[in-house]
mmCIF file of C-alpha atoms in Angstrom:
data_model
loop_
_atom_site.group_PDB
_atom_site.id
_atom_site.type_symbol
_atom_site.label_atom_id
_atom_site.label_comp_id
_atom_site.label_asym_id
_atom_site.label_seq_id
_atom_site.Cartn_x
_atom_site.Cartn_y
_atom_site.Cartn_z
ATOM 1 C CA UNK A 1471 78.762 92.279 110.665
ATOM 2 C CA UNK A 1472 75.688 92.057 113.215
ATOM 3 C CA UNK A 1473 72.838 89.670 112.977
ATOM 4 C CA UNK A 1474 70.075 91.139 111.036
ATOM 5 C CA UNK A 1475 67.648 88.448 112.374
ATOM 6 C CA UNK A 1476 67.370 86.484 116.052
ATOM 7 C CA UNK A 1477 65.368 83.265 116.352
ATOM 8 C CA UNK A 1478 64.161 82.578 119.874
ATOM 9 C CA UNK A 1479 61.451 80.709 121.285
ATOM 10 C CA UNK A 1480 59.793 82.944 124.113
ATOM 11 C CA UNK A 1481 57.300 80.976 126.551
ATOM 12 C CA UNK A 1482 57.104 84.241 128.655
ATOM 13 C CA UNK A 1483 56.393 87.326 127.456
ATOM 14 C CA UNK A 1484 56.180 88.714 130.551
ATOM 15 C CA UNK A 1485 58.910 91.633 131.530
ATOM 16 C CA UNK A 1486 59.930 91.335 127.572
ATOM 17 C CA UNK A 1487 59.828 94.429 125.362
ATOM 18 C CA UNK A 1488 61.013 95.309 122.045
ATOM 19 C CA UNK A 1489 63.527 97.868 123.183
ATOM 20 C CA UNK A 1490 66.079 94.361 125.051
ATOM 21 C CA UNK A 1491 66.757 93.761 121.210
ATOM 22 C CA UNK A 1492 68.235 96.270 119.129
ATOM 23 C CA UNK A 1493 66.648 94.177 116.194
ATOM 24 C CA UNK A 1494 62.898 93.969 114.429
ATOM 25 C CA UNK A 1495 61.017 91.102 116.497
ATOM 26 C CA UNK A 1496 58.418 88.935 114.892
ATOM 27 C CA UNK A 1497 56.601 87.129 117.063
ATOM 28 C CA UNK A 1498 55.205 83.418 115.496
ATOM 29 C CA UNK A 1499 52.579 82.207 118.111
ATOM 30 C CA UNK A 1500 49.334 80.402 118.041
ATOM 31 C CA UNK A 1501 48.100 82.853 121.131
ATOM 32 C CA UNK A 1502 45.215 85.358 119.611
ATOM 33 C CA UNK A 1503 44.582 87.367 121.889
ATOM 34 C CA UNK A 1504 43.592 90.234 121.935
ATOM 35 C CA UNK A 1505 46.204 91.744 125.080
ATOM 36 C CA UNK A 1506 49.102 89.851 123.200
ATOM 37 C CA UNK A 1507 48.122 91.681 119.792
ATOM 38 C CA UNK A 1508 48.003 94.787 121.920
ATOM 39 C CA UNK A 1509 51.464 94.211 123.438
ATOM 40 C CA UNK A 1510 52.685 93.676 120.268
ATOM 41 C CA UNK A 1511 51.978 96.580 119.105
ATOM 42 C CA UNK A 1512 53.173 98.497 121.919
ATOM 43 C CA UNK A 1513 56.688 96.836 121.438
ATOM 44 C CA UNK A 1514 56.799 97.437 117.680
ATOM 45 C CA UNK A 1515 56.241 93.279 116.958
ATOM 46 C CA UNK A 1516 55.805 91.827 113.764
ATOM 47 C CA UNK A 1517 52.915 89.117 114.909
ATOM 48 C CA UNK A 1518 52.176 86.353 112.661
ATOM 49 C CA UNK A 1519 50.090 83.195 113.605
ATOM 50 C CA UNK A 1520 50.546 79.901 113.434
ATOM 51 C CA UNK A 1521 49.996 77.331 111.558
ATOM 52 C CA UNK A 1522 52.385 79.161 109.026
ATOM 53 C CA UNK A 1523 52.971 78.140 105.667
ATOM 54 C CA UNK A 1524 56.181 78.758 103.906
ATOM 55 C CA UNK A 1525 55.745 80.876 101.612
ATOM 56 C CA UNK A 1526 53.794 82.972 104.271
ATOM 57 C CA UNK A 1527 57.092 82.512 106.597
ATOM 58 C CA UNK A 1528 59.356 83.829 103.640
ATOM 59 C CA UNK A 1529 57.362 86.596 102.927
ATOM 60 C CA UNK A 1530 57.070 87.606 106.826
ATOM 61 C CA UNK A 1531 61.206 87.337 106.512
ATOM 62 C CA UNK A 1532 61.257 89.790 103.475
ATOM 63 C CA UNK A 1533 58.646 92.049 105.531
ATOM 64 C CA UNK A 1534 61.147 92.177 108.765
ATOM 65 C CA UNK A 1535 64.380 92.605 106.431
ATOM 66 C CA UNK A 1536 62.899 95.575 104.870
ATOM 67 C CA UNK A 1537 62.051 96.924 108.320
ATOM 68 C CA UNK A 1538 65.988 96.620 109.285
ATOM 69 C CA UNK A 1539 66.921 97.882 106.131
ATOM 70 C CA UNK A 1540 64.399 101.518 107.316
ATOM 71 C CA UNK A 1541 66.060 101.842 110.309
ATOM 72 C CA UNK A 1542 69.712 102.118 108.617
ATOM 73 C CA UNK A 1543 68.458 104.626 106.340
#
């Protein structure tokens, strides 16, 4: 089966958009700004910030499954 999740740590978000990766993106970053939040929205980005907790990580995870799980409906 295909991934339902990518890890990758980004450095660059310039030229990047949501629609390179067929998958829901969330976006862990310490950056908050208020053009990155924009972008993020634009793309369709989950955006969570760091420092992250676990149990805020786990629930993020649930959040983004249940997006993938909306699109194959």
């Amino acid at each position: 089966p295909p991934p339902d999740k990518f890890f990758n740590a980004i450095f660059n978000f310039n030229g990047f958009n949501g629609r390179q990766i067929p998958l829901p993106v969330m976006l862990v970053t310490a950056d908050r700004s208020a053009e990155l939040k924009q972008r993020c929205i634009q793309n369709g980005f989950m955006q969570i910030y760091k420092p992250l907790k676990p149990l805020k990580l786990k629930m993020a995870l649930k959040n983004l499954s249940g997006r993938l799980k909306g699109k194959e409906e």
